[in-house]
Coordinates of C-alpha atoms in Angstrom, one line a residue:
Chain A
X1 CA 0.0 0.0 0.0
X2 CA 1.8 3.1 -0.9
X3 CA -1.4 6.2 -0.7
X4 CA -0.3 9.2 -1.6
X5 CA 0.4 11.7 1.0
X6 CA -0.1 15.0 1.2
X7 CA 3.7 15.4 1.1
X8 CA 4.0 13.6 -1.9
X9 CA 1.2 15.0 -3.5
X10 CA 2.9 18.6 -3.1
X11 CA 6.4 17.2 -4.6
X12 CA 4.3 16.4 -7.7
X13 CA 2.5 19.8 -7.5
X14 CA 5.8 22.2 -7.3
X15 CA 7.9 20.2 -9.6
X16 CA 4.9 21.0 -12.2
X17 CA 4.7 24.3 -11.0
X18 CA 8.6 24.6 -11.4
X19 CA 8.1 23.6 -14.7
X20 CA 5.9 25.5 -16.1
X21 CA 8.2 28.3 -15.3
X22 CA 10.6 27.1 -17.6
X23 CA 8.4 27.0 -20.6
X24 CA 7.2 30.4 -19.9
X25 CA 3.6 29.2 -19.7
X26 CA 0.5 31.3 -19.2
X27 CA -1.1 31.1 -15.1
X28 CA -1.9 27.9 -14.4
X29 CA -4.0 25.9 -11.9
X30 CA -2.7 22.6 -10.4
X31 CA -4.7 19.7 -8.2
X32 CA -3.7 16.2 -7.0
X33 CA -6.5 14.4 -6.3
X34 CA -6.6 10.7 -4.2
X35 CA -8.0 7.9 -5.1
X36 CA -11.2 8.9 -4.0
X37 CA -11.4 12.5 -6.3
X38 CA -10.9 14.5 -3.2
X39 CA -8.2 17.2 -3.0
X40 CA -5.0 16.9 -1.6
X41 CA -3.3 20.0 -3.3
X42 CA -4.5 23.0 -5.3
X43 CA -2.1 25.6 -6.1
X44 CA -3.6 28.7 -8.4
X45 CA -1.2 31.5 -9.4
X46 CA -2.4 34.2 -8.6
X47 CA -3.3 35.7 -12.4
X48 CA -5.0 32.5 -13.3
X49 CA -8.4 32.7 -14.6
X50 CA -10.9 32.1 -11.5
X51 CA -12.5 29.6 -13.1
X52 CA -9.7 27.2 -13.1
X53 CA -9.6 25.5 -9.8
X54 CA -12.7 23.8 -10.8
X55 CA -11.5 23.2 -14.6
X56 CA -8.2 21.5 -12.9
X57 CA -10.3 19.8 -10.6
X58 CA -12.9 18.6 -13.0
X59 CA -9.9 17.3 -15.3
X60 CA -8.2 15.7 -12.4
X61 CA -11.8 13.8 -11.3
X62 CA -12.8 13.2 -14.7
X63 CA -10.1 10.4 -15.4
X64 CA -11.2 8.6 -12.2
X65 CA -14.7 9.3 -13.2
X66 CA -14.2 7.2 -16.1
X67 CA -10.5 5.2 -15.4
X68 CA -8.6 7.2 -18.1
X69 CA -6.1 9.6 -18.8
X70 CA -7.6 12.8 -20.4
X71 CA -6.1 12.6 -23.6
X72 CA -7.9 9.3 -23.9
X73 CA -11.1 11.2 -22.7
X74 CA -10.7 14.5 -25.5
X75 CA -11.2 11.5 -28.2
X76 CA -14.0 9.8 -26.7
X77 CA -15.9 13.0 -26.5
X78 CA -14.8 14.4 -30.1
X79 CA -16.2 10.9 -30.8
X80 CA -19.5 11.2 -28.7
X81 CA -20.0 14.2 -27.9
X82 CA -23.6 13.6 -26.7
X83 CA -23.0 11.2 -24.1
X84 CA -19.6 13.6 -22.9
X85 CA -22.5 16.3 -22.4
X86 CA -24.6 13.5 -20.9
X87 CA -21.6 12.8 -18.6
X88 CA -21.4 16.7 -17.5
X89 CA -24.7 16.3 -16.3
X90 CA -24.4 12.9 -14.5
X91 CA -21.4 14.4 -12.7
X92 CA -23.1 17.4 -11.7
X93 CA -19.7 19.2 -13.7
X94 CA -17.0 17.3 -11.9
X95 CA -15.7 15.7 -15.5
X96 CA -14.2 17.6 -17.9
X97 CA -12.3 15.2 -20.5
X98 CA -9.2 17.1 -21.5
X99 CA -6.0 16.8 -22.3
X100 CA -4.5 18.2 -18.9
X101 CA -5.7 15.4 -16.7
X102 CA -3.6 11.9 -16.0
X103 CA -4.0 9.3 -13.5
X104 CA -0.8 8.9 -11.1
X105 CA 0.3 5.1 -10.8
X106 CA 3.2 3.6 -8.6
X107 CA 5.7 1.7 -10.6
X108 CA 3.5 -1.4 -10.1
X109 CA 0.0 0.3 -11.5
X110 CA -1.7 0.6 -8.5
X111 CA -4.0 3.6 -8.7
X112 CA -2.8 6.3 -6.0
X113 CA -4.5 9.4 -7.4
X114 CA -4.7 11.7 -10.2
X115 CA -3.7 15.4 -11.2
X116 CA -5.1 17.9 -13.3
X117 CA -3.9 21.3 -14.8
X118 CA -5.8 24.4 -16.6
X119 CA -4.7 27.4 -17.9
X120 CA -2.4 26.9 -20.8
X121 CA -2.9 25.2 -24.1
X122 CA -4.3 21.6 -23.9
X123 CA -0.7 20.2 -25.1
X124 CA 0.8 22.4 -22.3
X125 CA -1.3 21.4 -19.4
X126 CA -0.6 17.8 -20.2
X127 CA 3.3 18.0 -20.6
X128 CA 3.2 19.9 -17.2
X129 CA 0.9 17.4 -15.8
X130 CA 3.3 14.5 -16.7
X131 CA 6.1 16.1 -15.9
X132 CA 5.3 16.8 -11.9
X133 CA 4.2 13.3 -11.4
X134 CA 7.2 11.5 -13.4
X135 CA 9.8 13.6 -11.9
X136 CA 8.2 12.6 -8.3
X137 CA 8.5 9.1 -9.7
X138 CA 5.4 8.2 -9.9
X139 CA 3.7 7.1 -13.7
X140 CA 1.5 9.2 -15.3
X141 CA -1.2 7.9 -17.5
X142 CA -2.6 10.6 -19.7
X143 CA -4.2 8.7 -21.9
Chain B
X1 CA -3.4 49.8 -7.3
X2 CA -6.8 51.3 -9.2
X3 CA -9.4 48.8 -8.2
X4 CA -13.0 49.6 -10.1
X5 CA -14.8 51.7 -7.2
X6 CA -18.8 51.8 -7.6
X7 CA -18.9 55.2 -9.2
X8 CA -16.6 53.9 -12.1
X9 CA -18.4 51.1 -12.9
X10 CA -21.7 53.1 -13.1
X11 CA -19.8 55.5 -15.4
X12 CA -19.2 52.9 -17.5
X13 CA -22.9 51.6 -17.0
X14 CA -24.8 54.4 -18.1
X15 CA -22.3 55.7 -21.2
X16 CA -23.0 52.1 -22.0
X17 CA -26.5 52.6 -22.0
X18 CA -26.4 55.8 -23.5
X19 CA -24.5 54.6 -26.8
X20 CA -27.4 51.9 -26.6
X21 CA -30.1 54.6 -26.6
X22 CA -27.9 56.6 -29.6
X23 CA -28.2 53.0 -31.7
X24 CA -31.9 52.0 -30.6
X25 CA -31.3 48.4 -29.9
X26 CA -33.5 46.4 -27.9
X27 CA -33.8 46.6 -23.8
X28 CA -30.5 45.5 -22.3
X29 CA -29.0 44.5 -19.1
X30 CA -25.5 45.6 -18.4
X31 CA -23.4 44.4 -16.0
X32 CA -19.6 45.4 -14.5
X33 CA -18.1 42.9 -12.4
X34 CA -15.2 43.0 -10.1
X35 CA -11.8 41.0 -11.1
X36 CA -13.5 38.2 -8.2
X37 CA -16.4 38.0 -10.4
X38 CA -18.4 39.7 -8.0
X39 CA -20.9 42.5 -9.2
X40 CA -20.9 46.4 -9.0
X41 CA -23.4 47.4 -11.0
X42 CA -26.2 45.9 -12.6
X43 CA -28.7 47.2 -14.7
X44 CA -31.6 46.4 -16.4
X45 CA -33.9 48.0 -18.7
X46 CA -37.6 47.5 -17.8
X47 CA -38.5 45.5 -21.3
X48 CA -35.6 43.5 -21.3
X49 CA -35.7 39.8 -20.8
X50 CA -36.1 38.1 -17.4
X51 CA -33.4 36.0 -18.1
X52 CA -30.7 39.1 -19.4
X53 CA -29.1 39.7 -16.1
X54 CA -28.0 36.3 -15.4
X55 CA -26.7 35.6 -19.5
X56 CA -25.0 39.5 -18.8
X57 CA -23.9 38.2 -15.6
X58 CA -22.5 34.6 -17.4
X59 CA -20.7 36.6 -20.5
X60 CA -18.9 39.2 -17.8
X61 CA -17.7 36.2 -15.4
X62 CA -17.1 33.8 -18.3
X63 CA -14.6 36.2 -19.8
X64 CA -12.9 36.5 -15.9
X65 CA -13.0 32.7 -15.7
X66 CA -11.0 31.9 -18.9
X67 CA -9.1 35.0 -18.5
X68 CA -10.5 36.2 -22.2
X69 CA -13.0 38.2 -23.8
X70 CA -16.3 37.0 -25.3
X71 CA -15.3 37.0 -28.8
X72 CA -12.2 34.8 -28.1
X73 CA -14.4 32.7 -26.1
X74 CA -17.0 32.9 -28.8
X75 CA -14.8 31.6 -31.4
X76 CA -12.9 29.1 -29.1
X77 CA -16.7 27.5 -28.4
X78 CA -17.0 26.8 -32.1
X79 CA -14.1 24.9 -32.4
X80 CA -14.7 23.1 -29.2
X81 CA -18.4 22.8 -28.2
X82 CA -17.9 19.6 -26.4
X83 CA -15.4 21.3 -23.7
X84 CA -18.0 24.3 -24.0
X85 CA -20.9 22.3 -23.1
X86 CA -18.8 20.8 -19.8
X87 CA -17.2 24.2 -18.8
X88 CA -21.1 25.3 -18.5
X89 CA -21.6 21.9 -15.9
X90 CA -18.5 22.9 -14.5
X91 CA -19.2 26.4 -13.6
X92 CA -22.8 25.9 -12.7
X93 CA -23.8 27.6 -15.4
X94 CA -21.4 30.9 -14.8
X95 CA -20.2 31.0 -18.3
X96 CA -21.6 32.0 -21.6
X97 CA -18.7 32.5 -24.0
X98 CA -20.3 34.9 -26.0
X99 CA -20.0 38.6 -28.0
X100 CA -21.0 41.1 -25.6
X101 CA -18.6 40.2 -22.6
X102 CA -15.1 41.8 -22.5
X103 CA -12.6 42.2 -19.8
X104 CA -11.7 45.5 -18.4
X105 CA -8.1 46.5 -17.7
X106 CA -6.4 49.7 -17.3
X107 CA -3.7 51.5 -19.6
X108 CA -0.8 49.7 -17.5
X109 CA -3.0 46.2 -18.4
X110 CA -3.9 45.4 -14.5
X111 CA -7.4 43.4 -14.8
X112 CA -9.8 46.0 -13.2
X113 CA -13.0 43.7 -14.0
X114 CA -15.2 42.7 -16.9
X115 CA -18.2 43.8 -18.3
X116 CA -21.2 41.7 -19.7
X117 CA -24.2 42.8 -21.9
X118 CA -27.0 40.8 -23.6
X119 CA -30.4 42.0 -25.2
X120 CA -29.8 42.4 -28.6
X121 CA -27.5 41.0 -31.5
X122 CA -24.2 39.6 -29.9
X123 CA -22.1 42.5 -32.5
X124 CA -24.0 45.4 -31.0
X125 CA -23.9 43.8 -27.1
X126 CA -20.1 44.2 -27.8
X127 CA -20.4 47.4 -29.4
X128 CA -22.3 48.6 -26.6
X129 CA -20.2 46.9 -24.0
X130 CA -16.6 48.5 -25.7
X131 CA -17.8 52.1 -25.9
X132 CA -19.1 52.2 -21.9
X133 CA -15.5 51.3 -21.1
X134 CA -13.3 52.9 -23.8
X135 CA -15.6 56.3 -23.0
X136 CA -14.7 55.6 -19.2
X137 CA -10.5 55.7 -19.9
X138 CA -10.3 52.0 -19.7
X139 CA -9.1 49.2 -22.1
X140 CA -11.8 46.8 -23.3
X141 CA -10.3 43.4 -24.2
X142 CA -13.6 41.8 -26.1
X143 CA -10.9 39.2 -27.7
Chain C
X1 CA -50.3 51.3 -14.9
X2 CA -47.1 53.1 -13.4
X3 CA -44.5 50.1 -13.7
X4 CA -40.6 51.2 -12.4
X5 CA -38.7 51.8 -14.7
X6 CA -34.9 51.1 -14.7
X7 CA -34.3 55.2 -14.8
X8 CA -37.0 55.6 -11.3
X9 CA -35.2 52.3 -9.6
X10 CA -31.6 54.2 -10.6
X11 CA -33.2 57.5 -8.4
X12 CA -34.4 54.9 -5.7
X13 CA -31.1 53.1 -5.5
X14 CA -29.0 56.5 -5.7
X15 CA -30.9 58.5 -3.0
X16 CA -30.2 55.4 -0.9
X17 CA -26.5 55.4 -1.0
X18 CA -26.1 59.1 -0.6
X19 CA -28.5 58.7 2.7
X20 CA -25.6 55.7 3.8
X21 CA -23.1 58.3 2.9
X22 CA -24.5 60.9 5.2
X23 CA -24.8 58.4 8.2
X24 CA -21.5 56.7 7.7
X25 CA -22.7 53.3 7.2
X26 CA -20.6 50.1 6.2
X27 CA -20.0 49.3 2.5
X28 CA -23.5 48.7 1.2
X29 CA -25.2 46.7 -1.5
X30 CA -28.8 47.6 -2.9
X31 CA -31.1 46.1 -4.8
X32 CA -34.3 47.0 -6.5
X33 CA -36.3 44.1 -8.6
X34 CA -39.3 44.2 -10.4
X35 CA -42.9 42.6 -9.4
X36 CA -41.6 39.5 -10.9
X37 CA -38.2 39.4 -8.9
X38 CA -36.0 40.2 -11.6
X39 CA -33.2 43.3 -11.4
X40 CA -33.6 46.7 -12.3
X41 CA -30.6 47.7 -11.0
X42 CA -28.1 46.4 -8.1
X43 CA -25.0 48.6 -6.7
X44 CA -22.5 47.3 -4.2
X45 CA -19.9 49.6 -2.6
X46 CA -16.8 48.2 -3.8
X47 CA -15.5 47.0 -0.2
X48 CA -18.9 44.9 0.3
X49 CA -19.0 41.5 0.9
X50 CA -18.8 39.3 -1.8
X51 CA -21.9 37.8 -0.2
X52 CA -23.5 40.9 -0.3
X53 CA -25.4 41.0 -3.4
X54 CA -27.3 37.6 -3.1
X55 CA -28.2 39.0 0.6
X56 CA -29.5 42.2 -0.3
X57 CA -31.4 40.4 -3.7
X58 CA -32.7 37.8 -1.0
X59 CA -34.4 40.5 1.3
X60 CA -36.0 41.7 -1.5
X61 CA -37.3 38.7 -3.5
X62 CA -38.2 37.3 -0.2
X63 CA -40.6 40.5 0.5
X64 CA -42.0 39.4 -3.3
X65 CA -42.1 35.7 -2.0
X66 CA -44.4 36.7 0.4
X67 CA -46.3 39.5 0.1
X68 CA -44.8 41.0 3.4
X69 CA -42.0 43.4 4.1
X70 CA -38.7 42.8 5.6
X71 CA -39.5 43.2 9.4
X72 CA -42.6 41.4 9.4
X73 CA -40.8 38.2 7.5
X74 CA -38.1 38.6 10.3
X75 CA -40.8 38.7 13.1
X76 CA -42.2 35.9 11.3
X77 CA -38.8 33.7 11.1
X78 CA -38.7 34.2 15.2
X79 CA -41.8 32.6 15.8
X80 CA -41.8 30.0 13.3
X81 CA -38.1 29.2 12.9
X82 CA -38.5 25.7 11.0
X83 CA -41.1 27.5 8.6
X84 CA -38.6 29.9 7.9
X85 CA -36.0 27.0 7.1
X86 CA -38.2 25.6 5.0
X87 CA -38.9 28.7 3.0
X88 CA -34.9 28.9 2.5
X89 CA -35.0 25.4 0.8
X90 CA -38.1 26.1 -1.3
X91 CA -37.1 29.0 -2.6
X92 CA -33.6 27.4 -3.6
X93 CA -32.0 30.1 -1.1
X94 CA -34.1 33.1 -2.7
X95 CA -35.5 34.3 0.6
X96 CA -33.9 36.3 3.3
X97 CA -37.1 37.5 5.8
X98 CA -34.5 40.2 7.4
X99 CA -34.8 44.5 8.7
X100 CA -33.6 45.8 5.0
X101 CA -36.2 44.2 2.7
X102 CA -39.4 46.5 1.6
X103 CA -42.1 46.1 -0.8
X104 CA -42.2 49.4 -3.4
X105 CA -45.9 50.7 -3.6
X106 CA -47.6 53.3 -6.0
X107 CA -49.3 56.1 -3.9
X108 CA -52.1 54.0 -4.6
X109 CA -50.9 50.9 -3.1
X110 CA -50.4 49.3 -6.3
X111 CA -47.6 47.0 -5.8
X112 CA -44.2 47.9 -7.9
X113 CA -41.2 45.9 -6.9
X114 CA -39.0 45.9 -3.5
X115 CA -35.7 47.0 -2.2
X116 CA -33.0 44.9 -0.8
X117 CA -30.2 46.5 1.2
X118 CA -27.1 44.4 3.0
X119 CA -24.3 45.4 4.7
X120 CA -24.8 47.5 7.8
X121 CA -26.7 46.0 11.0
X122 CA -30.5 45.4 10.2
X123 CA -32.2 48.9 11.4
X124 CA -29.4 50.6 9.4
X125 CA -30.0 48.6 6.7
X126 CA -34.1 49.3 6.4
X127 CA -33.7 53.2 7.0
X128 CA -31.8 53.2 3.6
X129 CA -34.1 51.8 2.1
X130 CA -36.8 53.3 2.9
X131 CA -35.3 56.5 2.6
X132 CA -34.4 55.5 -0.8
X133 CA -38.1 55.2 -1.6
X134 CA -39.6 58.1 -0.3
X135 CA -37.4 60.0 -1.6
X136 CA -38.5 59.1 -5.1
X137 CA -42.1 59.4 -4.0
X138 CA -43.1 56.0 -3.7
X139 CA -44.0 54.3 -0.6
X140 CA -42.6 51.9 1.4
X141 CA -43.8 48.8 3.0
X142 CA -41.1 47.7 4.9
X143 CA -43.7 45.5 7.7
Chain D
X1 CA -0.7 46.9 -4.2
X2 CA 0.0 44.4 -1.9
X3 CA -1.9 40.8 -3.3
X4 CA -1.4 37.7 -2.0
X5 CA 0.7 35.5 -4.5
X6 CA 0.5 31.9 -4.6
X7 CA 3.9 32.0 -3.1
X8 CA 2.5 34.2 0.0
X9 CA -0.4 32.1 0.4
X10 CA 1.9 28.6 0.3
X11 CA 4.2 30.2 2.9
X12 CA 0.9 30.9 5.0
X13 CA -0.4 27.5 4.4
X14 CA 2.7 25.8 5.1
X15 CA 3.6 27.5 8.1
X16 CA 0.1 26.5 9.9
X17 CA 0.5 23.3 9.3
X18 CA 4.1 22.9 10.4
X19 CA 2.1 24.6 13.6
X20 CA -0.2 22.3 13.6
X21 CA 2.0 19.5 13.6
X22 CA 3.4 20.4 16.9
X23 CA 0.4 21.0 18.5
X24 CA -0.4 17.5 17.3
X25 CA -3.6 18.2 15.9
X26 CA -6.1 16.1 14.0
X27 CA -5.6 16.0 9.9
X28 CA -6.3 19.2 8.9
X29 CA -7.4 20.8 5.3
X30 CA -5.9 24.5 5.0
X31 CA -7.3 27.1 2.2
X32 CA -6.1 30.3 1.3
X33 CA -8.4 32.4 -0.8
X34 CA -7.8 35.7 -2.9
X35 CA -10.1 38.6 -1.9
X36 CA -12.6 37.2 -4.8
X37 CA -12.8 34.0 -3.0
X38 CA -10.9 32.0 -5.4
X39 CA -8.5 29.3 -3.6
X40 CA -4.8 29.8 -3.9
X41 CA -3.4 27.1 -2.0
X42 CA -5.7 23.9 -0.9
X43 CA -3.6 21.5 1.0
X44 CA -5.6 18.4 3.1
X45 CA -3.9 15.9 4.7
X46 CA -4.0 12.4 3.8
X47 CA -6.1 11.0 6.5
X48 CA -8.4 14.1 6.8
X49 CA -12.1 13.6 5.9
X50 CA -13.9 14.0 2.3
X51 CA -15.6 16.9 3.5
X52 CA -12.8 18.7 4.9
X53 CA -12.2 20.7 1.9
X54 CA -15.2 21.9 1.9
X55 CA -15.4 22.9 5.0
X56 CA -12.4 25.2 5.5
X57 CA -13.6 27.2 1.9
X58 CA -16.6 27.7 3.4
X59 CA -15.5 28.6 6.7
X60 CA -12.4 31.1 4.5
X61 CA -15.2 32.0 2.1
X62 CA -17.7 33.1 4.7
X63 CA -15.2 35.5 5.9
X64 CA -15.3 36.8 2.4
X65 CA -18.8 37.3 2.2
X66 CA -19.7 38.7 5.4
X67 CA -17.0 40.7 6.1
X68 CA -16.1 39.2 9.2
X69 CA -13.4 36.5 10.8
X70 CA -14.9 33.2 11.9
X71 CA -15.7 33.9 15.5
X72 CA -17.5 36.8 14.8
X73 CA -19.6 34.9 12.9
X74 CA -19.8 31.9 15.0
X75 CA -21.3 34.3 17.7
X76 CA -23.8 35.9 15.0
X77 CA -24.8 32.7 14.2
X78 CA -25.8 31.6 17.7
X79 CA -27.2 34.7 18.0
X80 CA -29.4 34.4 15.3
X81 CA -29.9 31.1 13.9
X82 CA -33.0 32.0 11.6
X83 CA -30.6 34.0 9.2
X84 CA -27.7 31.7 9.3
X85 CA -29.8 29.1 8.3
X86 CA -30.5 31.4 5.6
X87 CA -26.8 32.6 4.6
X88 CA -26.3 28.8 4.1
X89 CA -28.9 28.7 1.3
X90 CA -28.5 32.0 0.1
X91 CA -24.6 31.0 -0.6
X92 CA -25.1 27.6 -2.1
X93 CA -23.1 26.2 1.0
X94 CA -20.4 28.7 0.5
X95 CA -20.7 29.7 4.1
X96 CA -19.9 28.1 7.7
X97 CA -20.0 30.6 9.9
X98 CA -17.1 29.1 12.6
X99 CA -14.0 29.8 14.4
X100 CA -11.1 28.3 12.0
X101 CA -11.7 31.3 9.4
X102 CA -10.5 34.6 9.2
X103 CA -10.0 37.4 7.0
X104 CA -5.9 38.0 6.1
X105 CA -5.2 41.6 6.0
X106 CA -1.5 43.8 5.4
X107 CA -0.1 45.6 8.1
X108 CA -1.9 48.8 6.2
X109 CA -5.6 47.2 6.9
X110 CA -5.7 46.5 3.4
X111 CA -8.1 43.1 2.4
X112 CA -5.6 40.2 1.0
X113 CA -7.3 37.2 1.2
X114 CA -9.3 34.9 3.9
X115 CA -7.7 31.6 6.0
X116 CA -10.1 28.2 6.6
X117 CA -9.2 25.4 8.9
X118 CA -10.6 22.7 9.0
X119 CA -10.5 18.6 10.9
X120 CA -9.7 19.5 14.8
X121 CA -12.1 21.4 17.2
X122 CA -12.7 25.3 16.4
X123 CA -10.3 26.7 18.3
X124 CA -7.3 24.6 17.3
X125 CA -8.5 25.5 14.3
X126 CA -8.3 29.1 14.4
X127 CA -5.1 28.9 16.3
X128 CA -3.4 27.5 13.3
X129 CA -5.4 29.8 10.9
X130 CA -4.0 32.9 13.1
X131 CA -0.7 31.2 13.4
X132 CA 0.1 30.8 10.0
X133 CA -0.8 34.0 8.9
X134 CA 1.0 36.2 11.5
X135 CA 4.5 34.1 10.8
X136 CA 3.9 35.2 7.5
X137 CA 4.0 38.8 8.4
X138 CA 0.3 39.5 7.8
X139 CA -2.6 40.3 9.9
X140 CA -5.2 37.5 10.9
X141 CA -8.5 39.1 11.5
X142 CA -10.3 36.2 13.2
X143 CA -13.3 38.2 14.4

């Protein structure tokens, strides 16, 4: 049993953070989620649009809403987009399926958690996203 | 610091609403929000639609949400009405990416706010909604 | 028929913040609706609550709600407490029986809107209000 | 201009846990909010209940939209149960009016931001809001 702590949970949030700095992004949100979809680290910049916490969140809950990585999720919804708005609904707006959102794995595939990140460009959020967790090493599956 | 007091947002309320008059369009409601998404000013012309405040209300915080005006929100819809459709679940229903809402910043670019208004065609909602703040010495970002 | 318009609400709502202004009352937010509950106009004081403006729109749509001003809806909620909890439910949180809340009236009792105003303690609150009415020649019916 | 960054608000967070850890407190959840009542730093710890989170926003955001700190709405509400039950509804359960929230202000009186605590009894609670805040050189208005 290795749960993610809230410890860890922060490594994987900073070193994404850190990163994002690097490639100059645009104000980003951040959120490690357990196993169970509830918080254990959100970090907002400060100019990030106010509506990100719950886009982060809703990308971060959305892969263990449905058991995949968010990349995985933009197809299925380009593909059906009626039942991804039928999903919005069933969630009560806790799934968003975009790229951005990754499930966090230990080495052995166990599910610990998942993260998501808003703010930047879809391909942005995603490399940031798997960059926090891998560095922390930790797998990310983003679909 | 220049933080949007009451008495500049209803400047920029009523020379919105003025221009309005100038064009004839339908009833409108205006609204200026803080850069919290919080409201200053609201108001409504007696015809207008029961449901106006809360669409001028949802094109002002949409645009403080995403961190970008209607139009840019407008046209990032188009390309991508599934993620749309979810950021309307996700933010209960706090965003309508549409002409007519436009953030407002200052000269130096600080985000003062945003302003929202619906009633008649989205081109002359943002018409309407650039000249209140432009007259007022701000910067109206409409995207 | 002598409906409010947005231009008489803007008079009611004005004469009520310069009558705050004069007694040195906390940051304020006011709010005049129409019979139906919907907004003419709503001004809060920049350093209001953020809180403020579904208070103040409360007091009033409750007085719409039930036919009653402000301090009779709050004598009301003493007596009857669980009534008054239920009311909060039913009304999906639109109804705030509190000092502050009056029901607008033609000289001839006809019924025209209401007034909502948050901020300051209760009494304060109400005097504003009803100051803001009369001094647009309407009445007040603040229970 | 003095808003809290995401760097502020970590330091705050970080510190009050690090408190909290001596005092040997419960699991705690910790959030910082901006003066819009949009979360900077979320941080629960791992063994702290699925409703924590929601819990300390509510108890930061309360702060927010009232105006006050935590115990001055704790006594408020105790005082006058009737509204409080309505604040609830009126806020969509963005409000818990209890001691474990305050308002964060700089050393000028100027509005920054709002603390929430959340997992051990109220006044532990508030002693690690208050204690985080003044290490970080800010002013904890806990009501």
């Amino acid at each position: 049993m290795s749960a993610l702590t809230l410890a860890k949970a922060s490594e994987i949030v900073d070193a994404a953070l850190g990163h994002a700095l690097e490639l100059g992004l645009r104000p980003l949100t951040i959120t490690v989620l357990d196993p169970g979809g509830h918080p254990l680290v959100v970090k907002r910049q400060e100019n990030a649009g106010i509506l990100r916490p719950q886009i982060a969140h809703a990308k971060a809950w959305g892969c263990l809403g449905t058991g995949q990585g968010g990349a995985a999720g933009a197809r299925h919804a380009t593909r059906d987009p009626a039942f991804f708005a039928a999903l919005a609904a069933i969630s009560d707006g806790r799934v968003a399926s975009s790229k951005g959102g990754a499930l966090i794995r230990s080495e052995d595939g166990e599910l610990l958690g998942s993260i998501g990140v808003s703010g930047d460009r879809p391909d942005n959020d995603e490399a940031v996203a798997v960059f926090g967790v891998e560095k922390s090493g930790l797998v990310a599956d983003a679909g």
